Amino acid sequence: METLLMKGKPVADAYRETIIARVARALEKGRKVTLAIIVVGDDPASHVYKDRLMKLAESMGIYVKEILYPADVKQEDLLRDIARMNHNRYITGVSSDAVGTAVTASKDVDCLNVKNVGDMYLGYGTMSPCTPRACMATLEHYGIELEGRHAVVIGRSNVVGKPVANLLLNKNATVTICHSKTQNLAEITRTADIIVAAVGKPCFVTPDMIKEGAVIVDVGINAVDGKLVGDVDPAVVGKAGAYTPVPGGIGVVSNMMVMDLLTRKE
Ligand code: NAP
């Protein structure tokens, strides 16, 4: 069957103008939208993520303050600096790969502050972490019906699996969450109308694990022989009804969602 390739760029582009307009509105009121990005240590993946966020932010007129710490930074020093940023009126939002939970709710672009997490689970407000948000924005952009459909989420991390399951539930999907202790995983995934793969294992979801016409959202980012590979085997193309490619799928939207959250009040 023909598979709809749900590319990320058109989804991200649909947000771009809105975000640029918000940044301009803030500037008219004398506020420079400023994102502080904190990275601890020299993990290459964290630095690649930070560089991509910086490039994207700057392309939309958003100021970026890059704050780097050595891997052995003391927790209390980090927390003290985050507390300062929480009170610094020149900083709009903070993204931290280390202690995101310490970022005050109003500046918490990673949606890790317990108030934001709680609000999301209760269905209040509009906060949700960028990658789950990107999955939902992509499904919406490509007109994927969620109500009453069986969505299987593979992975239950606090940053992807659990929140995306919750967002799908809020849209009236019937949600099953699978994880490393799930038995007969393929039997479950074969009943799914929608699969969100957030496993962290290259090409984990294979064509025999999906039913004909299923919608496949691949959140995975794995480096294999210097190439980016998702959690879904691209061989699902031809059997899936729709599929987000890697690279060029959810990752692109996810970074734009950080900018969306950063500017949501402008
Ligand atoms: P994570 O914290 O490592 O969680 C992986 C999840 O997969 C866990 O819940 C684990 O189950 C489950 N799992 C592992 N092996 C499994 C198996 N054999 N069968 C079923 N479930 C299994 O990873 P994450 O942070 O959620 O990230 C998942 C993937 O998304 C990674 O590839 C990551 O790089 C990528 N990612 C992408 C973006 C983006 O913007 N596109 C953002 C964040 C992450 P247990 O809980 O039982 O251990």
PDB file of C-alpha atoms and ligand atoms in Angstrom:
ATOM      1  CA  MET A   1       0.000   0.000   0.000  1.00  0.00           C
ATOM      2  CA  GLU A   2       1.040   3.603  -0.424  1.00  0.00           C
ATOM      3  CA  THR A   3       2.514   4.999   2.800  1.00  0.00           C
ATOM      4  CA  LEU A   4       2.053   8.669   3.656  1.00  0.00           C
ATOM      5  CA  LEU A   5       5.487  10.009   4.642  1.00  0.00           C
ATOM      6  CA  MET A   6       4.819  12.365   7.537  1.00  0.00           C
ATOM      7  CA  LYS A   7       7.853  14.621   7.153  1.00  0.00           C
ATOM      8  CA  GLY A   8       8.644  17.006   9.973  1.00  0.00           C
ATOM      9  CA  LYS A   9       9.583  20.107   8.013  1.00  0.00           C
ATOM     10  CA  PRO A  10       6.074  21.093   6.863  1.00  0.00           C
ATOM     11  CA  VAL A  11       4.848  20.655  10.439  1.00  0.00           C
ATOM     12  CA  ALA A  12       7.663  22.786  11.862  1.00  0.00           C
ATOM     13  CA  ASP A  13       7.221  25.396   9.118  1.00  0.00           C
ATOM     14  CA  ALA A  14       3.551  25.776  10.039  1.00  0.00           C
ATOM     15  CA  TYR A  15       4.692  27.032  13.474  1.00  0.00           C
ATOM     16  CA  ARG A  16       7.553  29.221  12.266  1.00  0.00           C
ATOM     17  CA  GLU A  17       5.601  32.343  11.253  1.00  0.00           C
ATOM     18  CA  THR A  18       3.514  32.303  14.437  1.00  0.00           C
ATOM     19  CA  ILE A  19       6.652  32.092  16.568  1.00  0.00           C
ATOM     20  CA  ILE A  20       8.426  34.855  14.623  1.00  0.00           C
ATOM     21  CA  ALA A  21       5.360  37.072  15.087  1.00  0.00           C
ATOM     22  CA  ARG A  22       5.379  36.396  18.851  1.00  0.00           C
ATOM     23  CA  VAL A  23       9.083  37.288  19.043  1.00  0.00           C
ATOM     24  CA  ALA A  24       8.417  40.543  17.180  1.00  0.00           C
ATOM     25  CA  ARG A  25       5.466  41.356  19.490  1.00  0.00           C
ATOM     26  CA  ALA A  26       7.665  40.840  22.533  1.00  0.00           C
ATOM     27  CA  LEU A  27      10.337  43.085  21.053  1.00  0.00           C
ATOM     28  CA  GLU A  28       7.753  45.842  20.421  1.00  0.00           C
ATOM     29  CA  LYS A  29       7.029  45.687  24.150  1.00  0.00           C
ATOM     30  CA  GLY A  30      10.762  45.934  24.890  1.00  0.00           C
ATOM     31  CA  ARG A  31      11.327  42.244  25.656  1.00  0.00           C
ATOM     32  CA  LYS A  32      13.956  40.146  23.906  1.00  0.00           C
ATOM     33  CA  VAL A  33      12.833  36.517  23.944  1.00  0.00           C
ATOM     34  CA  THR A  34      15.846  34.739  25.453  1.00  0.00           C
ATOM     35  CA  LEU A  35      16.465  31.029  25.846  1.00  0.00           C
ATOM     36  CA  ALA A  36      19.114  29.847  28.297  1.00  0.00           C
ATOM     37  CA  ILE A  37      20.490  26.422  27.387  1.00  0.00           C
ATOM     38  CA  ILE A  38      22.430  24.609  30.078  1.00  0.00           C
ATOM     39  CA  VAL A  39      24.660  21.677  29.164  1.00  0.00           C
ATOM     40  CA  VAL A  40      26.690  19.725  31.678  1.00  0.00           C
ATOM     41  CA  GLY A  41      29.691  17.716  30.479  1.00  0.00           C
ATOM     42  CA  ASP A  42      30.807  16.876  26.968  1.00  0.00           C
ATOM     43  CA  ASP A  43      28.310  14.259  25.851  1.00  0.00           C
ATOM     44  CA  PRO A  44      28.319  14.745  22.035  1.00  0.00           C
ATOM     45  CA  ALA A  45      24.551  14.146  21.708  1.00  0.00           C
ATOM     46  CA  SER A  46      23.801  16.931  24.236  1.00  0.00           C
ATOM     47  CA  HIS A  47      26.065  19.335  22.348  1.00  0.00           C
ATOM     48  CA  VAL A  48      24.538  18.455  18.967  1.00  0.00           C
ATOM     49  CA  TYR A  49      21.076  19.065  20.468  1.00  0.00           C
ATOM     50  CA  LYS A  50      22.207  22.393  21.978  1.00  0.00           C
ATOM     51  CA  ASP A  51      23.789  23.545  18.685  1.00  0.00           C
ATOM     52  CA  ARG A  52      20.616  22.697  16.744  1.00  0.00           C
ATOM     53  CA  LEU A  53      18.415  24.538  19.234  1.00  0.00           C
ATOM     54  CA  MET A  54      20.713  27.582  19.093  1.00  0.00           C
ATOM     55  CA  LYS A  55      20.694  27.680  15.305  1.00  0.00           C
ATOM     56  CA  LEU A  56      16.931  27.355  15.133  1.00  0.00           C
ATOM     57  CA  ALA A  57      16.332  29.963  17.846  1.00  0.00           C
ATOM     58  CA  GLU A  58      18.662  32.479  16.252  1.00  0.00           C
ATOM     59  CA  SER A  59      17.040  31.949  12.835  1.00  0.00           C
ATOM     60  CA  MET A  60      13.807  33.232  14.392  1.00  0.00           C
ATOM     61  CA  GLY A  61      15.244  36.220  16.226  1.00  0.00           C
ATOM     62  CA  ILE A  62      15.387  34.482  19.601  1.00  0.00           C
ATOM     63  CA  TYR A  63      18.419  35.240  21.763  1.00  0.00           C
ATOM     64  CA  VAL A  64      20.320  32.326  23.216  1.00  0.00           C
ATOM     65  CA  LYS A  65      22.470  32.208  26.315  1.00  0.00           C
ATOM     66  CA  GLU A  66      24.653  29.135  26.252  1.00  0.00           C
ATOM     67  CA  ILE A  67      25.768  27.970  29.691  1.00  0.00           C
ATOM     68  CA  LEU A  68      28.285  25.137  29.826  1.00  0.00           C
ATOM     69  CA  TYR A  69      29.480  23.296  32.919  1.00  0.00           C
ATOM     70  CA  PRO A  70      32.130  20.630  33.356  1.00  0.00           C
ATOM     71  CA  ALA A  71      30.816  17.119  34.054  1.00  0.00           C
ATOM     72  CA  ASP A  72      31.973  17.356  37.672  1.00  0.00           C
ATOM     73  CA  VAL A  73      30.082  20.564  38.484  1.00  0.00           C
ATOM     74  CA  LYS A  74      28.634  20.487  41.997  1.00  0.00           C
ATOM     75  CA  GLN A  75      24.877  19.999  42.139  1.00  0.00           C
ATOM     76  CA  GLU A  76      24.513  22.929  44.561  1.00  0.00           C
ATOM     77  CA  ASP A  77      26.354  25.287  42.169  1.00  0.00           C
ATOM     78  CA  LEU A  78      24.081  24.242  39.333  1.00  0.00           C
ATOM     79  CA  LEU A  79      20.945  24.657  41.429  1.00  0.00           C
ATOM     80  CA  ARG A  80      22.101  28.086  42.659  1.00  0.00           C
ATOM     81  CA  ASP A  81      22.652  29.250  39.066  1.00  0.00           C
ATOM     82  CA  ILE A  82      19.281  27.896  37.925  1.00  0.00           C
ATOM     83  CA  ALA A  83      17.630  29.691  40.852  1.00  0.00           C
ATOM     84  CA  ARG A  84      19.249  32.927  39.624  1.00  0.00           C
ATOM     85  CA  MET A  85      17.957  32.327  36.105  1.00  0.00           C
ATOM     86  CA  ASN A  86      14.488  31.641  37.505  1.00  0.00           C
ATOM     87  CA  HIS A  87      14.505  35.206  38.862  1.00  0.00           C
ATOM     88  CA  ASN A  88      16.330  36.873  35.969  1.00  0.00           C
ATOM     89  CA  ARG A  89      13.745  38.881  34.044  1.00  0.00           C
ATOM     90  CA  TYR A  90      15.935  38.912  30.935  1.00  0.00           C
ATOM     91  CA  ILE A  91      15.634  35.133  30.575  1.00  0.00           C
ATOM     92  CA  THR A  92      12.368  33.889  29.075  1.00  0.00           C
ATOM     93  CA  GLY A  93      12.952  30.149  29.243  1.00  0.00           C
ATOM     94  CA  VAL A  94      15.527  27.604  30.393  1.00  0.00           C
ATOM     95  CA  SER A  95      16.388  24.220  28.887  1.00  0.00           C
ATOM     96  CA  SER A  96      18.630  22.069  31.052  1.00  0.00           C
ATOM     97  CA  ASP A  97      19.897  18.559  30.410  1.00  0.00           C
ATOM     98  CA  ALA A  98      20.906  18.203  34.055  1.00  0.00           C
ATOM     99  CA  VAL A  99      18.385  19.497  36.587  1.00  0.00           C
ATOM    100  CA  GLY A 100      15.429  20.615  34.515  1.00  0.00           C
ATOM    101  CA  THR A 101      13.125  19.955  37.457  1.00  0.00           C
ATOM    102  CA  ALA A 102      14.636  22.997  39.219  1.00  0.00           C
ATOM    103  CA  VAL A 103      13.536  25.383  36.471  1.00  0.00           C
ATOM    104  CA  THR A 104      10.565  27.479  37.579  1.00  0.00           C
ATOM    105  CA  ALA A 105       7.249  26.471  35.947  1.00  0.00           C
ATOM    106  CA  SER A 106       6.891  29.625  33.841  1.00  0.00           C
ATOM    107  CA  LYS A 107      10.365  29.213  32.267  1.00  0.00           C
ATOM    108  CA  ASP A 108      10.331  25.435  32.005  1.00  0.00           C
ATOM    109  CA  VAL A 109      10.517  24.794  28.241  1.00  0.00           C
ATOM    110  CA  ASP A 110      11.338  21.110  28.814  1.00  0.00           C
ATOM    111  CA  CYS A 111       8.158  20.595  30.886  1.00  0.00           C
ATOM    112  CA  LEU A 112       9.972  18.875  33.741  1.00  0.00           C
ATOM    113  CA  ASN A 113       8.810  21.088  36.616  1.00  0.00           C
ATOM    114  CA  VAL A 114       6.360  19.014  38.668  1.00  0.00           C
ATOM    115  CA  LYS A 115       3.658  21.678  38.386  1.00  0.00           C
ATOM    116  CA  ASN A 116       3.788  21.524  34.598  1.00  0.00           C
ATOM    117  CA  VAL A 117       3.938  17.735  34.630  1.00  0.00           C
ATOM    118  CA  GLY A 118       0.932  17.626  36.982  1.00  0.00           C
ATOM    119  CA  ASP A 119      -1.052  20.093  34.883  1.00  0.00           C
ATOM    120  CA  MET A 120      -0.373  18.051  31.765  1.00  0.00           C
ATOM    121  CA  TYR A 121      -1.570  14.816  33.370  1.00  0.00           C
ATOM    122  CA  LEU A 122      -4.691  16.540  34.681  1.00  0.00           C
ATOM    123  CA  GLY A 123      -5.337  18.002  31.243  1.00  0.00           C
ATOM    124  CA  TYR A 124      -4.982  21.626  32.446  1.00  0.00           C
ATOM    125  CA  GLY A 125      -3.248  24.296  30.410  1.00  0.00           C
ATOM    126  CA  THR A 126      -1.166  23.698  27.336  1.00  0.00           C
ATOM    127  CA  MET A 127       2.196  22.561  28.673  1.00  0.00           C
ATOM    128  CA  SER A 128       3.708  19.272  27.515  1.00  0.00           C
ATOM    129  CA  PRO A 129       7.280  18.229  26.744  1.00  0.00           C
ATOM    130  CA  CYS A 130       8.557  19.041  23.261  1.00  0.00           C
ATOM    131  CA  THR A 131       8.862  15.535  21.789  1.00  0.00           C
ATOM    132  CA  PRO A 132       5.420  14.243  22.822  1.00  0.00           C
ATOM    133  CA  ARG A 133       4.062  17.603  21.692  1.00  0.00           C
ATOM    134  CA  ALA A 134       5.841  17.108  18.349  1.00  0.00           C
ATOM    135  CA  CYS A 135       4.209  13.679  17.937  1.00  0.00           C
ATOM    136  CA  MET A 136       0.777  15.214  18.506  1.00  0.00           C
ATOM    137  CA  ALA A 137       1.438  18.194  16.218  1.00  0.00           C
ATOM    138  CA  THR A 138       2.578  15.813  13.461  1.00  0.00           C
ATOM    139  CA  LEU A 139      -0.463  13.557  13.800  1.00  0.00           C
ATOM    140  CA  GLU A 140      -2.718  16.609  13.737  1.00  0.00           C
ATOM    141  CA  HIS A 141      -0.933  18.196  10.774  1.00  0.00           C
ATOM    142  CA  TYR A 142      -1.378  15.048   8.678  1.00  0.00           C
ATOM    143  CA  GLY A 143      -5.026  14.681   9.705  1.00  0.00           C
ATOM    144  CA  ILE A 144      -4.644  11.402  11.598  1.00  0.00           C
ATOM    145  CA  GLU A 145      -7.852  10.538  13.453  1.00  0.00           C
ATOM    146  CA  LEU A 146      -7.167   9.554  17.081  1.00  0.00           C
ATOM    147  CA  GLU A 147     -10.551   9.241  18.750  1.00  0.00           C
ATOM    148  CA  GLY A 148     -11.475   5.648  19.525  1.00  0.00           C
ATOM    149  CA  ARG A 149      -8.372   4.265  17.836  1.00  0.00           C
ATOM    150  CA  HIS A 150      -5.934   1.908  19.508  1.00  0.00           C
ATOM    151  CA  ALA A 151      -2.595   3.648  20.094  1.00  0.00           C
ATOM    152  CA  VAL A 152       0.330   1.547  21.307  1.00  0.00           C
ATOM    153  CA  VAL A 153       3.235   3.459  22.820  1.00  0.00           C
ATOM    154  CA  ILE A 154       6.471   1.478  23.103  1.00  0.00           C
ATOM    155  CA  GLY A 155       8.528   3.061  25.884  1.00  0.00           C
ATOM    156  CA  ARG A 156       7.529   4.605  29.207  1.00  0.00           C
ATOM    157  CA  SER A 157      10.168   7.241  29.891  1.00  0.00           C
ATOM    158  CA  ASN A 158       9.127  10.427  31.655  1.00  0.00           C
ATOM    159  CA  VAL A 159      10.235  12.549  28.688  1.00  0.00           C
ATOM    160  CA  VAL A 160       8.588  10.638  25.857  1.00  0.00           C
ATOM    161  CA  GLY A 161       6.602   7.447  26.484  1.00  0.00           C
ATOM    162  CA  LYS A 162       4.434   8.418  29.465  1.00  0.00           C
ATOM    163  CA  PRO A 163       3.592  11.960  28.347  1.00  0.00           C
ATOM    164  CA  VAL A 164       2.801  10.980  24.751  1.00  0.00           C
ATOM    165  CA  ALA A 165       0.522   8.213  26.052  1.00  0.00           C
ATOM    166  CA  ASN A 166      -1.239  10.796  28.203  1.00  0.00           C
ATOM    167  CA  LEU A 167      -1.662  13.234  25.313  1.00  0.00           C
ATOM    168  CA  LEU A 168      -3.083  10.470  23.123  1.00  0.00           C
ATOM    169  CA  LEU A 169      -5.485   9.536  25.925  1.00  0.00           C
ATOM    170  CA  ASN A 170      -6.572  13.179  26.202  1.00  0.00           C
ATOM    171  CA  LYS A 171      -7.471  12.951  22.495  1.00  0.00           C
ATOM    172  CA  ASN A 172      -9.674   9.923  23.239  1.00  0.00           C
ATOM    173  CA  ALA A 173      -7.410   7.250  21.796  1.00  0.00           C
ATOM    174  CA  THR A 174      -7.444   3.891  23.583  1.00  0.00           C
ATOM    175  CA  VAL A 175      -3.866   3.671  24.781  1.00  0.00           C
ATOM    176  CA  THR A 176      -1.622   0.724  25.614  1.00  0.00           C
ATOM    177  CA  ILE A 177       1.841   1.429  27.025  1.00  0.00           C
ATOM    178  CA  CYS A 178       4.505  -1.234  26.438  1.00  0.00           C
ATOM    179  CA  HIS A 179       7.979  -1.492  27.945  1.00  0.00           C
ATOM    180  CA  SER A 180      10.880  -3.869  28.377  1.00  0.00           C
ATOM    181  CA  LYS A 181       8.882  -6.230  30.594  1.00  0.00           C
ATOM    182  CA  THR A 182       5.892  -6.416  28.246  1.00  0.00           C
ATOM    183  CA  GLN A 183       5.190  -9.950  27.085  1.00  0.00           C
ATOM    184  CA  ASN A 184       4.156 -10.795  23.526  1.00  0.00           C
ATOM    185  CA  LEU A 185       4.901  -7.268  22.344  1.00  0.00           C
ATOM    186  CA  ALA A 186       4.365  -8.061  18.658  1.00  0.00           C
ATOM    187  CA  GLU A 187       0.890  -9.463  19.394  1.00  0.00           C
ATOM    188  CA  ILE A 188      -0.006  -6.127  20.973  1.00  0.00           C
ATOM    189  CA  THR A 189       1.579  -3.940  18.318  1.00  0.00           C
ATOM    190  CA  ARG A 190      -0.211  -5.878  15.582  1.00  0.00           C
ATOM    191  CA  THR A 191      -3.516  -4.701  17.084  1.00  0.00           C
ATOM    192  CA  ALA A 192      -2.451  -1.039  16.959  1.00  0.00           C
ATOM    193  CA  ASP A 193      -3.972   1.565  14.652  1.00  0.00           C
ATOM    194  CA  ILE A 194      -1.199   3.919  15.768  1.00  0.00           C
ATOM    195  CA  ILE A 195       2.252   3.013  17.101  1.00  0.00           C
ATOM    196  CA  VAL A 196       4.579   5.476  18.792  1.00  0.00           C
ATOM    197  CA  ALA A 197       8.050   3.949  19.065  1.00  0.00           C
ATOM    198  CA  ALA A 198      10.243   5.490  21.773  1.00  0.00           C
ATOM    199  CA  VAL A 199      12.523   2.594  22.637  1.00  0.00           C
ATOM    200  CA  GLY A 200      16.059   3.750  21.859  1.00  0.00           C
ATOM    201  CA  LYS A 201      16.844   0.633  19.818  1.00  0.00           C
ATOM    202  CA  PRO A 202      17.612   0.917  16.103  1.00  0.00           C
ATOM    203  CA  CYS A 203      15.002  -0.597  13.751  1.00  0.00           C
ATOM    204  CA  PHE A 204      13.260  -2.280  16.700  1.00  0.00           C
ATOM    205  CA  VAL A 205       9.780  -2.210  15.144  1.00  0.00           C
ATOM    206  CA  THR A 206       9.774  -4.409  12.069  1.00  0.00           C
ATOM    207  CA  PRO A 207       7.108  -4.805   9.366  1.00  0.00           C
ATOM    208  CA  ASP A 208       5.853  -8.097  10.839  1.00  0.00           C
ATOM    209  CA  MET A 209       5.013  -6.223  14.099  1.00  0.00           C
ATOM    210  CA  ILE A 210       2.517  -3.865  12.486  1.00  0.00           C
ATOM    211  CA  LYS A 211      -0.832  -4.299  10.866  1.00  0.00           C
ATOM    212  CA  GLU A 212      -1.487  -3.150   7.311  1.00  0.00           C
ATOM    213  CA  GLY A 213      -2.324   0.558   7.246  1.00  0.00           C
ATOM    214  CA  ALA A 214      -1.093   1.369  10.783  1.00  0.00           C
ATOM    215  CA  VAL A 215       0.176   4.878  11.501  1.00  0.00           C
ATOM    216  CA  ILE A 216       3.777   4.726  12.735  1.00  0.00           C
ATOM    217  CA  VAL A 217       5.421   7.552  14.671  1.00  0.00           C
ATOM    218  CA  ASP A 218       9.145   6.962  15.077  1.00  0.00           C
ATOM    219  CA  VAL A 219      10.621   8.992  17.932  1.00  0.00           C
ATOM    220  CA  GLY A 220      13.929   7.110  18.013  1.00  0.00           C
ATOM    221  CA  ILE A 221      17.272   8.737  17.338  1.00  0.00           C
ATOM    222  CA  ASN A 222      20.103   6.211  17.247  1.00  0.00           C
ATOM    223  CA  ALA A 223      23.553   6.658  15.761  1.00  0.00           C
ATOM    224  CA  VAL A 224      24.567   3.605  13.723  1.00  0.00           C
ATOM    225  CA  ASP A 225      27.809   3.733  11.730  1.00  0.00           C
ATOM    226  CA  GLY A 226      27.689   7.516  11.760  1.00  0.00           C
ATOM    227  CA  LYS A 227      24.088   7.610  10.482  1.00  0.00           C
ATOM    228  CA  LEU A 228      20.863   8.493  12.278  1.00  0.00           C
ATOM    229  CA  VAL A 229      18.482   5.572  12.525  1.00  0.00           C
ATOM    230  CA  GLY A 230      15.059   5.458  14.131  1.00  0.00           C
ATOM    231  CA  ASP A 231      13.432   2.843  16.345  1.00  0.00           C
ATOM    232  CA  VAL A 232      11.393   1.652  13.371  1.00  0.00           C
ATOM    233  CA  ASP A 233      12.688  -0.321  10.422  1.00  0.00           C
ATOM    234  CA  PRO A 234      12.036   1.878   7.346  1.00  0.00           C
ATOM    235  CA  ALA A 235      10.905  -1.336   5.625  1.00  0.00           C
ATOM    236  CA  VAL A 236       7.474  -0.602   7.163  1.00  0.00           C
ATOM    237  CA  VAL A 237       7.015   1.752   4.204  1.00  0.00           C
ATOM    238  CA  GLY A 238       4.648  -0.086   1.878  1.00  0.00           C
ATOM    239  CA  LYS A 239       2.770  -1.721   4.766  1.00  0.00           C
ATOM    240  CA  ALA A 240       2.145   1.251   7.088  1.00  0.00           C
ATOM    241  CA  GLY A 241      -0.568   3.766   6.244  1.00  0.00           C
ATOM    242  CA  ALA A 242       1.640   6.630   7.429  1.00  0.00           C
ATOM    243  CA  TYR A 243       5.146   6.889   8.864  1.00  0.00           C
ATOM    244  CA  THR A 244       7.486   9.568  10.220  1.00  0.00           C
ATOM    245  CA  PRO A 245      10.965   9.143   8.683  1.00  0.00           C
ATOM    246  CA  VAL A 246      14.239   9.375  10.622  1.00  0.00           C
ATOM    247  CA  PRO A 247      15.956  11.727  10.076  1.00  0.00           C
ATOM    248  CA  GLY A 248      13.503  14.384   8.942  1.00  0.00           C
ATOM    249  CA  GLY A 249      10.525  13.422  11.078  1.00  0.00           C
ATOM    250  CA  ILE A 250       9.730  14.041  14.737  1.00  0.00           C
ATOM    251  CA  GLY A 251      13.167  15.482  15.628  1.00  0.00           C
ATOM    252  CA  VAL A 252      12.662  18.522  13.397  1.00  0.00           C
ATOM    253  CA  VAL A 253       9.270  19.257  14.941  1.00  0.00           C
ATOM    254  CA  SER A 254      10.507  18.635  18.455  1.00  0.00           C
ATOM    255  CA  ASN A 255      13.044  21.480  18.320  1.00  0.00           C
ATOM    256  CA  MET A 256      10.384  23.846  16.978  1.00  0.00           C
ATOM    257  CA  MET A 257       8.144  22.880  19.902  1.00  0.00           C
ATOM    258  CA  VAL A 258      10.785  24.250  22.292  1.00  0.00           C
ATOM    259  CA  MET A 259      10.434  27.615  20.518  1.00  0.00           C
ATOM    260  CA  ASP A 260       6.647  27.298  20.638  1.00  0.00           C
ATOM    261  CA  LEU A 261       6.718  26.754  24.403  1.00  0.00           C
ATOM    262  CA  LEU A 262       9.265  29.518  24.900  1.00  0.00           C
ATOM    263  CA  THR A 263       7.089  32.093  23.144  1.00  0.00           C
ATOM    264  CA  ARG A 264       3.632  30.806  24.105  1.00  0.00           C
ATOM    265  CA  LYS A 265       2.840  33.797  26.331  1.00  0.00           C
ATOM    266  CA  GLU A 266       4.017  36.474  23.885  1.00  0.00           C
TER     267      GLU A 266
HETATM  268  P1  NAP B   1      14.615   5.703  27.490  1.00  0.00           P
HETATM  269  O1  NAP B   1      14.474   6.601  28.654  1.00  0.00           O
HETATM  270  O2  NAP B   1      15.839   4.867  27.338  1.00  0.00           O
HETATM  271  O3  NAP B   1      13.341   4.739  27.472  1.00  0.00           O
HETATM  272  C1  NAP B   1      13.267   3.662  26.586  1.00  0.00           C
HETATM  273  C2  NAP B   1      11.999   2.900  26.861  1.00  0.00           C
HETATM  274  O4  NAP B   1      11.965   1.785  25.976  1.00  0.00           O
HETATM  275  C3  NAP B   1      11.904   2.349  28.293  1.00  0.00           C
HETATM  276  O5  NAP B   1      10.630   2.593  28.822  1.00  0.00           O
HETATM  277  C4  NAP B   1      12.150   0.855  28.112  1.00  0.00           C
HETATM  278  O6  NAP B   1      11.402   0.040  29.009  1.00  0.00           O
HETATM  279  C5  NAP B   1      11.618   0.618  26.708  1.00  0.00           C
HETATM  280  N1  NAP B   1      12.227  -0.564  26.131  1.00  0.00           N
HETATM  281  C6  NAP B   1      13.538  -0.874  26.088  1.00  0.00           C
HETATM  282  N2  NAP B   1      13.706  -2.086  25.519  1.00  0.00           N
HETATM  283  C7  NAP B   1      12.475  -2.530  25.194  1.00  0.00           C
HETATM  284  C8  NAP B   1      11.983  -3.724  24.610  1.00  0.00           C
HETATM  285  N3  NAP B   1      12.803  -4.706  24.238  1.00  0.00           N
HETATM  286  N4  NAP B   1      10.649  -3.859  24.440  1.00  0.00           N
HETATM  287  C9  NAP B   1       9.805  -2.865  24.807  1.00  0.00           C
HETATM  288  N5  NAP B   1      10.216  -1.717  25.386  1.00  0.00           N
HETATM  289  C10 NAP B   1      11.533  -1.559  25.583  1.00  0.00           C
HETATM  290  O7  NAP B   1      14.482   6.508  26.115  1.00  0.00           O
HETATM  291  P2  NAP B   1      13.696   7.891  25.780  1.00  0.00           P
HETATM  292  O8  NAP B   1      14.394   9.026  26.392  1.00  0.00           O
HETATM  293  O9  NAP B   1      12.242   7.703  26.008  1.00  0.00           O
HETATM  294  O10 NAP B   1      13.985   7.939  24.215  1.00  0.00           O
HETATM  295  C11 NAP B   1      13.507   6.942  23.343  1.00  0.00           C
HETATM  296  C12 NAP B   1      14.082   7.184  21.972  1.00  0.00           C
HETATM  297  O11 NAP B   1      13.649   8.445  21.502  1.00  0.00           O
HETATM  298  C13 NAP B   1      15.612   7.241  21.908  1.00  0.00           C
HETATM  299  O12 NAP B   1      16.029   6.728  20.654  1.00  0.00           O
HETATM  300  C14 NAP B   1      15.914   8.721  21.978  1.00  0.00           C
HETATM  301  O13 NAP B   1      17.152   9.063  21.377  1.00  0.00           O
HETATM  302  C15 NAP B   1      14.771   9.261  21.198  1.00  0.00           C
HETATM  303  N6  NAP B   1      14.393  10.659  21.514  1.00  0.00           N
HETATM  304  C16 NAP B   1      14.067  11.419  20.456  1.00  0.00           C
HETATM  305  C17 NAP B   1      13.660  12.715  20.652  1.00  0.00           C
HETATM  306  C18 NAP B   1      13.252  13.527  19.453  1.00  0.00           C
HETATM  307  O14 NAP B   1      13.128  14.736  19.561  1.00  0.00           O
HETATM  308  N7  NAP B   1      12.995  12.899  18.307  1.00  0.00           N
HETATM  309  C19 NAP B   1      13.601  13.237  21.940  1.00  0.00           C
HETATM  310  C20 NAP B   1      13.893  12.419  23.027  1.00  0.00           C
HETATM  311  C21 NAP B   1      14.286  11.111  22.785  1.00  0.00           C
HETATM  312  P3  NAP B   1      11.679   0.037  30.617  1.00  0.00           P
HETATM  313  O15 NAP B   1      11.006   1.268  31.132  1.00  0.00           O
HETATM  314  O16 NAP B   1      11.028  -1.208  31.072  1.00  0.00           O
HETATM  315  O17 NAP B   1      13.156   0.063  30.791  1.00  0.00           O
END
